[in-house]
Coordinates of C-alpha atoms and ligand atoms in Angstrom, one line a residue:
Chain A
M1 CA -9.7 14.8 11.2
H2 CA -6.7 13.3 10.4
V3 CA -3.8 15.3 12.6
P4 CA -1.3 13.0 14.0
K5 CA -1.8 13.6 18.5
V6 CA 1.3 13.6 20.4
L7 CA 2.5 11.5 22.2
E8 CA 4.5 9.8 25.5
I9 CA 5.9 6.8 25.0
K10 CA 4.2 5.3 28.0
R11 CA 6.0 1.7 28.0
I12 CA 8.8 0.5 25.7
I13 CA 9.7 -3.5 25.9
E14 CA 12.9 -5.2 24.6
E15 CA 11.6 -7.5 21.9
T16 CA 14.1 -9.0 20.7
P17 CA 18.4 -6.9 19.8
T18 CA 16.4 -4.7 17.0
V19 CA 12.5 -5.4 17.7
K20 CA 10.9 -3.0 20.4
T21 CA 7.6 -3.0 21.3
F22 CA 7.0 1.1 22.2
I23 CA 2.6 1.6 24.0
F24 CA 1.1 4.8 24.4
D25 CA -2.4 5.6 26.4
W26 CA -5.2 6.4 23.5
E27 CA -9.4 5.7 24.1
V28 CA -10.0 2.2 22.5
K29 CA -12.8 2.6 20.1
N30 CA -13.0 0.7 17.4
E31 CA -8.8 -0.4 16.3
L32 CA -9.3 -3.5 14.2
P33 CA -6.0 -6.2 13.8
G34 CA -4.9 -5.8 11.4
Q35 CA -5.1 -1.4 10.8
F36 CA -1.6 0.8 11.0
V37 CA -0.9 4.1 12.2
M38 CA 0.6 7.0 10.5
L39 CA 4.1 6.8 13.6
W40 CA 5.7 10.5 12.9
N41 CA 9.2 11.2 15.0
F42 CA 8.9 15.2 13.5
K43 CA 10.9 14.9 10.7
D44 CA 9.2 11.7 8.8
E45 CA 6.8 9.8 8.7
K46 CA 5.6 6.1 8.7
P47 CA 3.0 3.4 8.8
M48 CA 3.0 0.7 11.7
S49 CA 1.0 -1.3 11.6
I50 CA -0.7 -1.8 16.0
S51 CA 0.9 -4.6 17.2
L52 CA -1.6 -4.0 20.9
I53 CA -4.8 -3.3 21.5
D54 CA -5.6 -2.9 24.9
P55 CA -9.8 -1.4 25.6
V56 CA -9.5 -2.8 29.5
N57 CA -6.6 -0.6 29.8
D58 CA -6.7 1.6 27.0
E59 CA -3.4 1.5 25.6
I60 CA -2.0 0.6 21.6
G61 CA 0.7 0.0 20.6
V62 CA 3.9 -0.6 17.6
S63 CA 6.4 -2.8 17.5
I64 CA 9.1 -1.8 14.9
R65 CA 12.6 -3.7 13.4
N66 CA 15.3 -0.6 13.3
V67 CA 16.5 -0.9 9.2
G68 CA 16.9 2.3 8.4
N69 CA 16.6 5.9 9.7
F70 CA 13.8 6.7 11.1
T71 CA 13.6 3.3 12.8
E72 CA 17.3 3.7 14.5
D73 CA 15.2 6.7 15.2
V74 CA 12.7 6.2 17.2
H75 CA 14.2 3.5 18.6
S76 CA 16.6 5.9 19.9
M77 CA 14.1 7.0 22.9
K78 CA 12.5 6.4 25.9
V79 CA 9.6 6.6 27.9
G80 CA 8.3 10.3 27.8
D81 CA 9.2 10.4 24.3
K82 CA 7.0 12.5 22.1
L83 CA 5.6 10.9 19.1
G84 CA 2.4 11.8 16.8
I85 CA 0.1 9.9 15.5
R86 CA -2.3 9.1 13.5
G87 CA -5.1 6.9 12.3
P88 CA -6.2 3.9 12.5
Y89 CA -6.3 3.1 9.0
G90 CA -6.9 1.1 6.6
R91 CA -9.2 -2.7 6.3
G92 CA -7.6 -5.4 9.3
F93 CA -8.7 -9.1 9.5
E94 CA -12.0 -10.2 9.4
I95 CA -11.9 -12.5 12.6
S96 CA -13.8 -15.6 12.4
G97 CA -13.3 -19.5 11.7
S98 CA -12.9 -21.9 15.2
K99 CA -10.2 -22.7 14.6
V100 CA -7.3 -20.3 12.7
L101 CA -3.4 -20.7 11.6
A102 CA -1.4 -17.5 11.6
V103 CA 2.0 -17.5 10.1
G104 CA 4.5 -14.6 10.9
G105 CA 7.9 -13.9 9.1
G106 CA 9.5 -11.7 11.1
I107 CA 8.2 -8.2 11.6
G108 CA 5.0 -9.0 10.1
M109 CA 3.8 -11.0 13.8
A110 CA 3.4 -7.3 14.8
P111 CA -0.4 -7.6 13.2
L112 CA -0.5 -10.6 14.0
M113 CA 0.3 -10.7 17.4
A114 CA -3.0 -8.7 17.8
F115 CA -4.8 -10.2 15.8
T116 CA -3.5 -13.4 18.1
E117 CA -4.9 -11.6 21.3
E118 CA -8.5 -9.7 20.4
A119 CA -9.4 -13.6 18.2
C120 CA -8.3 -15.6 22.0
R121 CA -10.3 -13.2 23.7
R122 CA -13.1 -14.5 21.7
G123 CA -12.5 -18.2 22.3
I124 CA -11.6 -19.0 18.5
E125 CA -8.1 -21.9 18.7
V126 CA -4.7 -20.3 17.2
D127 CA -2.2 -22.0 16.2
V128 CA 0.9 -19.5 15.7
V129 CA 3.5 -19.6 13.1
S130 CA 6.6 -18.0 14.1
A131 CA 9.8 -17.5 11.2
A132 CA 12.2 -15.5 12.2
A133 CA 15.9 -15.9 11.2
T134 CA 17.8 -17.5 14.7
A135 CA 16.2 -18.0 17.7
G136 CA 17.4 -14.1 19.0
E137 CA 14.8 -13.1 16.7
L138 CA 11.4 -15.0 17.5
I139 CA 9.8 -11.9 19.3
F140 CA 6.6 -11.9 21.6
T141 CA 6.6 -15.6 22.6
Q142 CA 5.4 -14.7 25.9
R143 CA 2.2 -12.9 24.6
I144 CA 1.4 -15.5 22.0
K145 CA 1.4 -18.6 24.8
K146 CA -0.7 -16.1 27.5
A147 CA -3.5 -15.4 25.2
G148 CA -3.9 -18.8 25.3
A149 CA -2.1 -20.0 21.3
N150 CA -0.2 -22.4 20.5
L151 CA 2.5 -21.5 19.4
L152 CA 4.3 -23.7 16.6
T153 CA 8.6 -21.8 16.2
C154 CA 11.1 -22.2 13.5
T155 CA 14.0 -20.5 12.6
D156 CA 16.4 -20.4 10.0
D157 CA 19.7 -22.2 11.9
G158 CA 17.2 -24.0 14.0
S159 CA 18.1 -22.8 17.1
H160 CA 14.8 -22.5 17.7
G161 CA 11.7 -24.6 17.5
F162 CA 11.7 -26.5 13.2
C163 CA 14.5 -25.7 11.8
G164 CA 13.4 -24.5 7.9
F165 CA 11.2 -21.4 6.6
G166 CA 7.7 -20.6 8.3
T167 CA 6.2 -21.8 4.8
D168 CA 7.4 -25.9 5.4
L169 CA 6.4 -25.7 9.6
A170 CA 3.1 -24.1 8.1
E171 CA 2.6 -26.4 5.0
K172 CA 3.0 -29.3 7.7
A173 CA 0.3 -27.2 10.4
L174 CA -1.8 -27.7 7.5
H175 CA -1.3 -31.5 6.3
E176 CA -2.0 -32.2 10.4
N177 CA -4.8 -29.6 11.6
D178 CA -8.3 -28.5 9.5
Y179 CA -8.4 -24.5 10.1
D180 CA -11.1 -22.7 8.9
M181 CA -9.0 -19.0 7.6
I182 CA -5.1 -18.6 7.6
V183 CA -3.9 -15.4 8.0
T184 CA -1.1 -14.7 7.1
C185 CA 2.2 -11.5 7.1
G186 CA 5.5 -11.0 6.4
P187 CA 7.4 -11.3 4.3
E188 CA 6.2 -10.5 1.5
I189 CA 8.0 -14.2 -0.9
M190 CA 6.5 -15.6 2.0
M191 CA 3.0 -14.9 1.2
K192 CA 3.5 -15.3 -2.8
K193 CA 4.1 -19.6 -1.1
L194 CA 2.0 -20.0 2.1
F195 CA -0.1 -18.2 -1.5
N196 CA 0.4 -21.3 -3.5
L197 CA 0.0 -23.2 -0.3
V198 CA -3.7 -22.6 0.2
D199 CA -4.9 -22.0 -3.5
E200 CA -4.1 -26.0 -2.6
H201 CA -6.0 -26.6 0.5
K202 CA -8.6 -23.9 0.0
I203 CA -9.1 -21.9 2.9
P204 CA -9.4 -19.0 2.8
A205 CA -6.9 -17.0 3.9
Q206 CA -6.0 -13.6 4.7
F207 CA -2.9 -11.6 3.7
S208 CA -1.0 -8.4 5.0
L209 CA 0.8 -6.2 2.5
E210 CA 3.3 -3.6 2.2
R211 CA 3.5 -0.5 -0.1
Y212 CA 5.0 1.9 0.4
M213 CA 2.7 4.9 2.3
K214 CA 2.6 8.6 1.8
C215 CA -0.2 10.0 3.0
G216 CA -2.3 6.4 4.0
L217 CA -5.0 8.8 3.9
G218 CA -6.1 6.9 0.3
I219 CA -5.7 10.8 -1.3
C220 CA -2.6 9.9 -3.2
G221 CA -2.4 7.3 -4.8
Q222 CA 1.4 6.1 -3.6
C223 CA 0.6 2.3 -2.0
C224 CA -1.4 1.9 -5.2
V225 CA -1.5 -1.7 -6.8
D226 CA -1.8 -3.5 -10.4
D227 CA -3.4 -4.6 -12.4
V228 CA -6.6 -3.5 -9.8
G229 CA -5.0 -0.1 -8.3
W230 CA -6.5 -0.4 -4.7
R231 CA -5.2 1.4 -2.7
V232 CA -3.6 -0.5 0.2
C233 CA -4.1 1.6 2.8
A234 CA -8.0 1.8 2.1
E235 CA -9.4 -1.0 0.6
G236 CA -5.9 -3.1 2.7
P237 CA -3.8 -3.8 3.9
V238 CA -5.7 -7.0 4.7
F239 CA -6.7 -9.2 1.3
W240 CA -8.4 -12.3 1.4
T241 CA -7.1 -14.7 -1.1
D242 CA -9.5 -13.9 -4.3
E243 CA -8.4 -9.9 -3.8
V244 CA -4.6 -10.7 -3.5
R245 CA -5.1 -13.7 -7.1
L246 CA -6.4 -9.6 -8.5
I247 CA -2.9 -8.0 -6.9
S248 CA -0.7 -8.6 -10.4
E249 CA 2.6 -7.5 -8.7
F250 CA 2.6 -9.6 -5.6
G251 CA 5.3 -11.8 -5.2
K252 CA 6.8 -9.8 -8.4
Y253 CA 7.9 -5.9 -8.2
H254 CA 7.1 -2.7 -5.2
R255 CA 7.1 0.6 -5.7
D256 CA 9.0 3.3 -4.5
A257 CA 8.6 6.8 -3.2
S258 CA 8.9 8.2 -6.4
G259 CA 6.8 6.0 -8.1
V260 CA 10.1 3.4 -9.9
K261 CA 8.7 0.1 -10.1
H262 CA 12.0 -2.9 -8.1
T263 CA 11.6 -6.4 -8.5
L264 CA 11.5 -8.0 -5.3
Chain B
M1 CA -28.1 12.9 -21.8
L2 CA -24.6 13.2 -19.7
E3 CA -22.8 13.7 -22.3
T4 CA -20.1 17.0 -22.8
E5 CA -17.3 17.5 -24.5
F6 CA -14.6 20.1 -24.8
C7 CA -11.8 20.5 -27.3
N8 CA -14.5 18.2 -29.7
I9 CA -13.2 14.6 -26.8
K10 CA -16.1 13.0 -25.5
M11 CA -17.3 12.3 -22.9
K12 CA -19.6 10.1 -21.3
N13 CA -20.7 12.4 -18.4
P14 CA -18.8 15.2 -17.0
T15 CA -17.0 13.4 -13.9
M16 CA -12.8 13.4 -14.5
L17 CA -10.2 12.4 -11.9
A18 CA -7.9 15.2 -10.7
A19 CA -4.6 14.8 -11.4
G20 CA -2.8 13.7 -8.6
V21 CA -5.5 12.1 -6.9
L22 CA -4.6 8.5 -7.3
G23 CA -3.7 8.3 -11.4
S24 CA 0.4 7.5 -10.7
T25 CA -0.2 4.5 -12.0
A26 CA -2.5 3.3 -15.2
A27 CA -3.3 0.2 -12.9
S28 CA -5.8 3.3 -10.6
L29 CA -6.4 5.3 -13.8
N30 CA -8.5 2.2 -15.0
W31 CA -9.9 1.9 -11.7
A32 CA -11.7 5.2 -12.0
A33 CA -12.6 4.3 -15.6
R34 CA -13.8 1.7 -14.4
S35 CA -15.7 2.8 -11.2
G36 CA -17.3 5.7 -14.1
A37 CA -15.2 8.3 -15.1
G38 CA -15.6 10.4 -17.6
A39 CA -12.6 11.3 -18.1
V40 CA -9.2 10.2 -16.9
V41 CA -6.4 12.6 -15.6
T42 CA -2.9 11.3 -14.7
K43 CA -0.8 12.5 -11.7
S44 CA 1.9 15.0 -13.0
F45 CA 4.7 14.4 -14.0
G46 CA 8.3 15.9 -15.1
K47 CA 11.7 14.4 -16.9
E48 CA 13.3 13.0 -14.3
P49 CA 12.4 10.3 -11.0
N50 CA 11.0 12.3 -8.4
K51 CA 10.9 11.0 -4.8
G52 CA 8.4 14.3 -3.4
Y53 CA 8.1 15.8 0.1
V54 CA 9.6 13.9 2.8
N55 CA 6.6 12.1 5.1
P56 CA 4.4 13.8 6.5
T57 CA 2.8 15.3 3.1
T58 CA -0.7 15.8 4.0
V59 CA -2.3 15.8 6.8
E60 CA -6.1 17.7 7.2
V61 CA -7.7 21.1 8.9
T62 CA -11.3 21.8 7.8
G63 CA -13.0 21.4 5.2
G64 CA -10.4 19.7 3.8
V65 CA -6.4 18.9 3.5
I66 CA -3.5 20.2 3.1
N67 CA -0.8 18.4 0.9
A68 CA 2.7 18.8 0.1
I69 CA 3.7 16.1 -1.7
G70 CA 5.8 17.4 -3.6
L71 CA 4.9 16.3 -7.3
S72 CA 6.8 13.1 -6.5
N73 CA 6.2 10.3 -9.2
P74 CA 8.4 7.8 -11.5
G75 CA 9.4 10.4 -15.0
V76 CA 9.2 10.3 -17.9
E77 CA 10.3 7.1 -19.8
N78 CA 8.6 5.1 -16.8
F79 CA 4.9 7.1 -16.7
K80 CA 5.5 6.1 -20.2
G81 CA 5.0 2.0 -19.4
E82 CA 1.9 3.2 -17.8
L83 CA 0.2 5.3 -20.6
E84 CA 0.4 1.9 -22.1
K85 CA -1.0 0.0 -20.0
L86 CA -5.0 1.4 -20.3
E87 CA -7.8 0.7 -20.8
G88 CA -8.6 3.3 -23.5
K89 CA -12.7 2.8 -21.7
V90 CA -12.5 7.1 -21.1
P91 CA -10.8 10.0 -22.1
S92 CA -7.1 9.5 -20.7
V93 CA -4.9 14.0 -19.9
A94 CA -1.8 13.3 -19.6
S95 CA -0.4 16.5 -16.8
I96 CA 2.9 17.1 -17.2
Y97 CA 4.8 19.7 -15.3
G98 CA 8.0 21.1 -15.9
A99 CA 11.1 23.8 -14.8
N100 CA 9.9 25.7 -17.9
P101 CA 9.3 25.2 -22.0
G102 CA 12.1 23.0 -22.5
D103 CA 11.2 20.5 -19.8
F104 CA 7.5 20.2 -21.4
E105 CA 7.9 20.5 -24.9
S106 CA 9.8 17.3 -24.3
I107 CA 7.1 15.4 -22.0
A108 CA 4.6 16.6 -24.5
V109 CA 6.1 15.7 -27.4
Q110 CA 6.8 12.1 -25.9
V111 CA 3.6 11.3 -25.1
Q112 CA 0.8 12.5 -27.5
D113 CA 0.4 10.0 -28.8
M114 CA -0.6 7.6 -26.2
V115 CA -3.3 10.7 -24.3
D116 CA -6.4 12.3 -25.9
A117 CA -5.0 16.3 -24.3
V118 CA -2.5 17.2 -22.2
E119 CA -2.8 19.2 -19.2
L120 CA -0.5 22.0 -17.7
N121 CA 0.2 22.0 -13.9
V122 CA 2.2 25.8 -13.9
S123 CA 0.0 25.3 -10.9
C124 CA 1.0 23.4 -7.6
P125 CA 1.5 25.6 -4.9
H126 CA 4.1 23.5 -3.4
A127 CA 6.7 23.0 -6.5
M128 CA 10.3 23.0 -6.0
G129 CA 13.2 24.7 -8.1
G130 CA 10.5 26.9 -10.9
C131 CA 7.7 24.3 -11.4
G132 CA 4.1 24.7 -10.6
A133 CA 3.0 29.0 -9.9
A134 CA 6.4 29.9 -9.7
I135 CA 5.0 29.9 -13.8
G136 CA 1.1 30.1 -13.3
Q137 CA 1.4 33.3 -11.5
D138 CA 3.3 35.6 -14.2
P139 CA 1.6 35.6 -17.3
Y140 CA 4.4 36.1 -19.8
L141 CA 5.5 32.7 -18.4
T142 CA 2.1 30.9 -18.8
A143 CA 2.2 32.2 -22.2
E144 CA 5.6 31.3 -23.4
I145 CA 5.5 27.7 -22.2
V146 CA 1.4 27.4 -23.7
K147 CA 3.2 28.3 -27.8
A148 CA 6.3 26.2 -27.0
V149 CA 4.4 23.2 -25.9
K150 CA 1.3 24.2 -29.1
E151 CA 4.3 24.5 -31.5
V152 CA 4.6 20.9 -30.7
V153 CA 1.9 19.0 -30.3
K154 CA -1.6 18.3 -32.1
I155 CA -3.7 16.8 -29.4
P156 CA -5.7 19.8 -27.8
V157 CA -3.8 22.2 -25.1
V158 CA -5.5 22.2 -21.5
V159 CA -3.3 24.9 -18.7
K160 CA -3.9 24.6 -15.2
L161 CA -4.8 27.4 -13.5
T162 CA -3.5 28.6 -9.4
P163 CA -6.1 30.7 -8.1
N164 CA -3.2 31.7 -5.8
V165 CA -3.2 35.1 -8.1
T166 CA -4.0 38.5 -7.9
D167 CA -6.0 38.4 -11.0
I168 CA -7.1 35.0 -12.2
V169 CA -8.3 36.5 -15.2
E170 CA -5.2 38.6 -16.2
I171 CA -3.4 34.5 -16.1
A172 CA -6.4 32.7 -17.6
V173 CA -6.3 35.7 -21.0
S174 CA -2.4 35.5 -21.8
A175 CA -2.2 31.7 -21.9
V176 CA -5.9 31.8 -24.0
S177 CA -3.6 33.6 -25.8
A178 CA -0.7 31.9 -26.2
G179 CA -3.0 29.7 -27.7
C180 CA -4.2 26.7 -25.2
D181 CA -7.8 24.8 -25.8
A182 CA -8.2 24.5 -23.0
L183 CA -8.2 25.3 -19.0
T184 CA -8.5 24.3 -15.5
M185 CA -9.2 25.6 -12.0
I186 CA -8.3 25.4 -9.8
N187 CA -5.2 23.7 -8.6
S188 CA -5.2 23.5 -4.7
L189 CA -5.2 26.4 -2.9
G190 CA -2.7 28.3 -0.3
P191 CA -0.6 27.5 1.0
G192 CA -1.4 26.6 3.9
M193 CA -0.1 24.9 7.2
R194 CA -0.6 23.8 10.4
I195 CA 1.0 23.3 13.2
D196 CA 1.5 20.8 16.5
L197 CA -0.4 22.7 19.8
E198 CA 1.8 20.2 21.5
T199 CA 5.4 21.3 20.1
A200 CA 4.3 23.8 18.1
K201 CA 6.3 22.3 14.9
P202 CA 4.2 22.8 11.1
I203 CA 2.9 18.8 10.9
L204 CA 3.6 18.9 7.0
S205 CA 8.1 18.0 6.8
N206 CA 7.4 21.1 3.8
R207 CA 6.1 23.4 6.8
F208 CA 3.3 23.9 4.4
G209 CA 1.8 22.9 1.3
G210 CA -2.3 23.3 -0.5
M211 CA -5.1 23.6 0.6
S212 CA -8.0 21.7 -1.0
G213 CA -11.7 19.8 -0.3
P214 CA -15.6 21.3 0.4
A215 CA -14.1 24.4 1.8
V216 CA -11.8 25.5 -1.6
K217 CA -15.3 25.2 -3.4
P218 CA -16.2 28.7 -3.2
V219 CA -13.1 29.9 -4.6
A220 CA -13.2 28.2 -7.7
L221 CA -16.4 28.3 -8.5
R222 CA -15.7 32.1 -8.3
C223 CA -12.6 31.7 -10.8
V224 CA -14.5 29.9 -12.6
F225 CA -17.1 32.1 -12.9
D226 CA -15.1 35.2 -13.6
V227 CA -13.0 33.5 -16.8
Y228 CA -15.8 32.2 -17.6
E229 CA -16.9 35.9 -18.6
A230 CA -13.6 36.7 -20.0
V231 CA -12.9 33.6 -22.5
E232 CA -14.1 31.7 -25.4
V233 CA -12.4 27.9 -23.9
P234 CA -14.4 25.1 -22.9
I235 CA -13.0 25.6 -18.8
I236 CA -12.8 22.8 -16.5
G237 CA -14.1 23.2 -13.2
V238 CA -12.6 21.3 -9.6
G239 CA -12.7 21.7 -6.0
G240 CA -14.3 21.1 -3.2
I241 CA -17.2 18.7 -5.6
R242 CA -18.3 16.7 -3.2
D243 CA -20.9 15.7 -5.1
Y244 CA -24.2 16.2 -7.5
R245 CA -25.1 19.4 -6.8
D246 CA -21.1 21.2 -5.9
V247 CA -21.0 20.0 -10.2
V248 CA -24.4 21.2 -10.7
E249 CA -22.6 24.8 -9.6
F250 CA -19.9 24.7 -11.8
L251 CA -21.6 23.4 -14.9
Y252 CA -23.8 27.2 -14.0
A253 CA -20.8 28.8 -13.9
G254 CA -19.6 27.5 -16.9
A255 CA -17.8 24.5 -17.0
R256 CA -18.1 22.4 -19.2
A257 CA -16.2 19.2 -17.1
V258 CA -16.1 19.1 -13.9
Q259 CA -12.7 16.6 -12.0
I260 CA -12.9 15.2 -8.5
G261 CA -9.6 15.1 -5.9
T262 CA -10.2 15.6 -2.2
A263 CA -14.3 13.7 -2.6
V264 CA -12.0 10.6 -3.3
M265 CA -10.8 9.8 0.5
Y266 CA -14.1 10.9 1.8
E267 CA -15.6 8.7 -0.9
G268 CA -13.6 5.8 -2.5
M269 CA -13.8 5.0 -5.9
E270 CA -17.5 4.6 -6.4
I271 CA -17.9 8.6 -6.0
F272 CA -18.3 9.0 -9.9
T273 CA -21.5 6.6 -10.1
K274 CA -23.0 8.2 -7.5
I275 CA -22.5 11.8 -8.5
N276 CA -23.3 10.8 -11.7
R277 CA -26.3 9.5 -10.5
G278 CA -26.9 11.9 -8.3
L279 CA -26.7 15.0 -11.9
E280 CA -29.4 12.4 -13.8
K281 CA -32.1 12.8 -10.9
F282 CA -31.7 16.2 -10.8
M283 CA -31.4 17.2 -14.3
L284 CA -34.8 15.1 -14.9
Q285 CA -36.3 17.4 -12.0
K286 CA -35.7 20.1 -14.0
D287 CA -36.1 19.6 -17.1
Y288 CA -32.9 19.6 -18.0
S289 CA -32.2 17.2 -20.9
S290 CA -28.5 17.6 -21.7
I291 CA -25.4 19.2 -19.5
E292 CA -25.4 21.5 -23.0
E293 CA -28.3 23.7 -21.0
M294 CA -27.1 23.4 -17.2
I295 CA -23.2 25.9 -19.2
G296 CA -23.2 29.3 -18.2
K297 CA -26.2 29.1 -16.9
S298 CA -26.3 31.7 -14.7
H299 CA -24.4 35.0 -16.5
Ligands
LIG301 C1 0.6 -0.5 6.4 C2 2.0 -0.7 6.6 C3 2.2 -1.7 7.9 C4 4.1 -1.7 8.7 N1 4.5 -1.7 9.2 C5 5.6 -2.6 10.0 C6 5.5 -2.8 11.5 O1 4.8 -2.9 13.0 N2 6.4 -2.7 12.2 C7 7.2 -2.2 10.9 O2 9.2 -2.2 11.8 N3 7.7 -1.4 10.0 C8 6.6 -1.5 9.8 N4 6.0 -1.2 8.8 C9 7.4 -1.1 7.8 C10 7.9 0.6 7.6 O3 6.6 1.6 7.9 C11 8.6 0.8 7.5 O4 9.3 1.0 6.3 C12 10.4 0.4 7.7 O5 10.5 0.8 8.9 C13 10.8 1.5 7.6 O6 12.1 2.0 8.5 P1 12.9 2.8 8.3 O7 12.7 4.8 7.4 O8 14.1 3.8 9.6 O9 14.0 2.3 7.2 P2 14.5 3.3 5.4 O10 15.9 2.0 4.8 O11 14.6 4.5 5.2 O12 13.6 1.4 4.4 C14 14.0 0.8 3.9 C15 12.7 0.4 3.6 O13 11.2 0.0 4.4 C16 10.1 0.9 2.9 N5 10.2 2.4 3.1 C17 10.1 3.9 3.7 N6 9.3 4.4 4.5 C18 8.7 3.7 3.3 C19 6.5 4.1 3.4 N7 6.7 5.5 4.4 N8 5.8 3.4 3.5 C20 5.8 2.1 3.2 N9 7.5 1.5 2.9 C21 8.9 2.2 3.7 C22 10.7 1.0 1.4 O14 11.0 -0.3 1.3 C23 12.8 0.9 2.0 O15 13.2 0.9 1.2 C24 4.3 -1.7 7.5 C25 4.8 -1.3 6.4 C26 3.7 -0.8 6.2 C27 3.4 -0.9 4.7
LIG302 C1 -2.5 14.6 -2.9 C2 -2.7 15.9 -4.0 C3 -2.3 14.4 -4.9 C4 -2.5 16.8 -6.1 N1 -1.9 16.1 -6.9 C5 -1.2 17.2 -7.8 C6 -1.0 16.7 -9.6 O1 0.2 16.7 -9.6 N2 -0.7 18.4 -10.3 C7 -1.7 18.9 -10.7 O2 -2.3 19.6 -10.9 N3 -2.7 19.2 -9.5 C8 -2.8 18.3 -8.7 N4 -3.4 18.7 -7.1 C9 -4.6 18.7 -6.8 C10 -5.8 18.5 -7.9 O3 -5.6 17.9 -8.7 C11 -6.9 19.5 -7.9 O4 -6.4 20.8 -8.2 C12 -7.0 20.3 -6.1 O5 -7.1 19.5 -4.8 C13 -8.0 20.3 -6.1 O6 -9.7 20.0 -6.3 P1 -10.6 18.9 -5.0 O7 -11.0 20.1 -3.4 O8 -11.5 17.9 -5.8 O9 -8.9 17.4 -4.7 C14 -3.7 17.1 -5.9 C15 -4.2 17.5 -5.1 C16 -4.0 16.5 -3.9 C17 -5.4 16.5 -2.9
LIG303 S1 -0.7 5.8 1.3 FE1 -1.4 7.1 0.4 S2 -3.1 6.6 -1.3 FE2 -2.0 5.5 -0.3

């Protein structure tokens, strides 16, 4: 039943000055990396990717960047405070191949972290390109290494790793390695560039998209994309390259709470 | 075999996408059309962009969902941009709302050349500022709005009724006397609510919302049945339809076409093709050669 379960925050990890991970007890069944939950703070409800799926300890986590009213309110919470969670929703990443490149920008690393841990558990070799504005904003660096993945960092200001955009570093990695698949989540401009790149290299890729969401259930239509009409909350948020090709608004515009278009 | 029509609008099958379930963009309306819907109804739109209510705007309950989306829409000006992109594979109906006859009139005039009919939403159970059911619960206000719209448009005017009244027949008769060309029944039922046990907080930010889904079907069916006996205009049945059997019940009760909303959540867009296939099989078994033969059979 699509009803929020009210749970106590079990642990909070301060990832960076702007990102915190909130962990909850959760009976893990078949939650998939790339799926999301609707998080309720009793004033509002927002979609959040699942960034931690731990079937051994029966925990899930979400990682939240503090950008506005909702996220600020959640950031002010302490262990033991309560939040409502319903889900999981949407179609997650398909996990396959023997060598995979994961490209994450900013908080887009959240679903990719869950992906990386699951893929590594299955013996898949994962290279992770993690892009952030500056060294202090790189998230999950320890977790990525602990999972057994190969971490490639880049920062806009060069304060850590490669100096430049995640797409530049991804391009470099693509030239130096043979990947069976690419998964990505981050700012749409970044994903658009990556889309062009993987199209050139003819490597299967999955993109996790973000659109304004109200129901998360596939009923309100708020998250539908042009021209196919698919619901990002139900047919997505993860789409394959050939599907993204049909999403004509990808990299161009999105709609707000009233459905008015805004260019990216 | 599945063809039907209302107000001379021909449909290749009796299923339509209900107002407000997807339908906020040409893209999702075209998708429903391509997926087998016989006609599509837009999300209700008004004069100005409207953000609707703060989340949570939906929650599941036994037998369906309650929603208080709050009629979020980008406003008629933006919506015209969507209507332009309709592929026209199937008839389209613009669902519109407002607070007074003037609102309805001005919106209907602006879109009448782009759609096959308008459906007046005077029945949303959780609309703000005197819109929705606040109108449709009053036979005089309803008639006033129907008259105003009828005076200015050439296309058929459908009125969507709320079940949340003492006597739906009275409202229906009033709308028909005022000149409406068809009736859609029913909008979501209630309002209803759901409360969280841990915190004692109502789950919807609006506290209450309209109920839809399988549990409302008996009420919708009874509304169609009652009104069929009282008026001559075509009736479009909606409420809780999930498979072809539900459609047959609505046809027997007197509907000429049906709309499908919440079931898109359970079954996806494939629902239209599934229902049409089931309906055709049923008709072959029962030796019906047209939808027409089934309409009103329970009376
Ligand atoms: C599938 C999906 C997964 C997401 N995963 C994460 C995640 O793991 N971590 C994270 O920090 N954020 C995630 N987000 C974004 C998150 O849902 C919020 O959009 C964001 O945190 C807004 O925070 P705010 O309300 O505090 O800020 P605001 O200032 O109110 O909003 C900032 C911007 O966020 C977007 N936004 C606001 N409300 C919604 C909404 N209901 N649905 C979609 N977008 C909205 C709008 O573009 C808005 O301009 C995800 C979004 C989606 C759709
Ligand atoms: C999320 C949602 C949004 C809706 N929005 C509208 C709307 O904008 N206008 C309208 O006339 N009815 C709206 N409805 C009501 C439906 O069109 C329909 O009358 C009702 O849901 C009953 O049908 P169902 O059980 O098949 O969903 C909405 C229903 C839902 C679930
Ligand atoms: S958020 Fe409602 S359909 Fe996707």
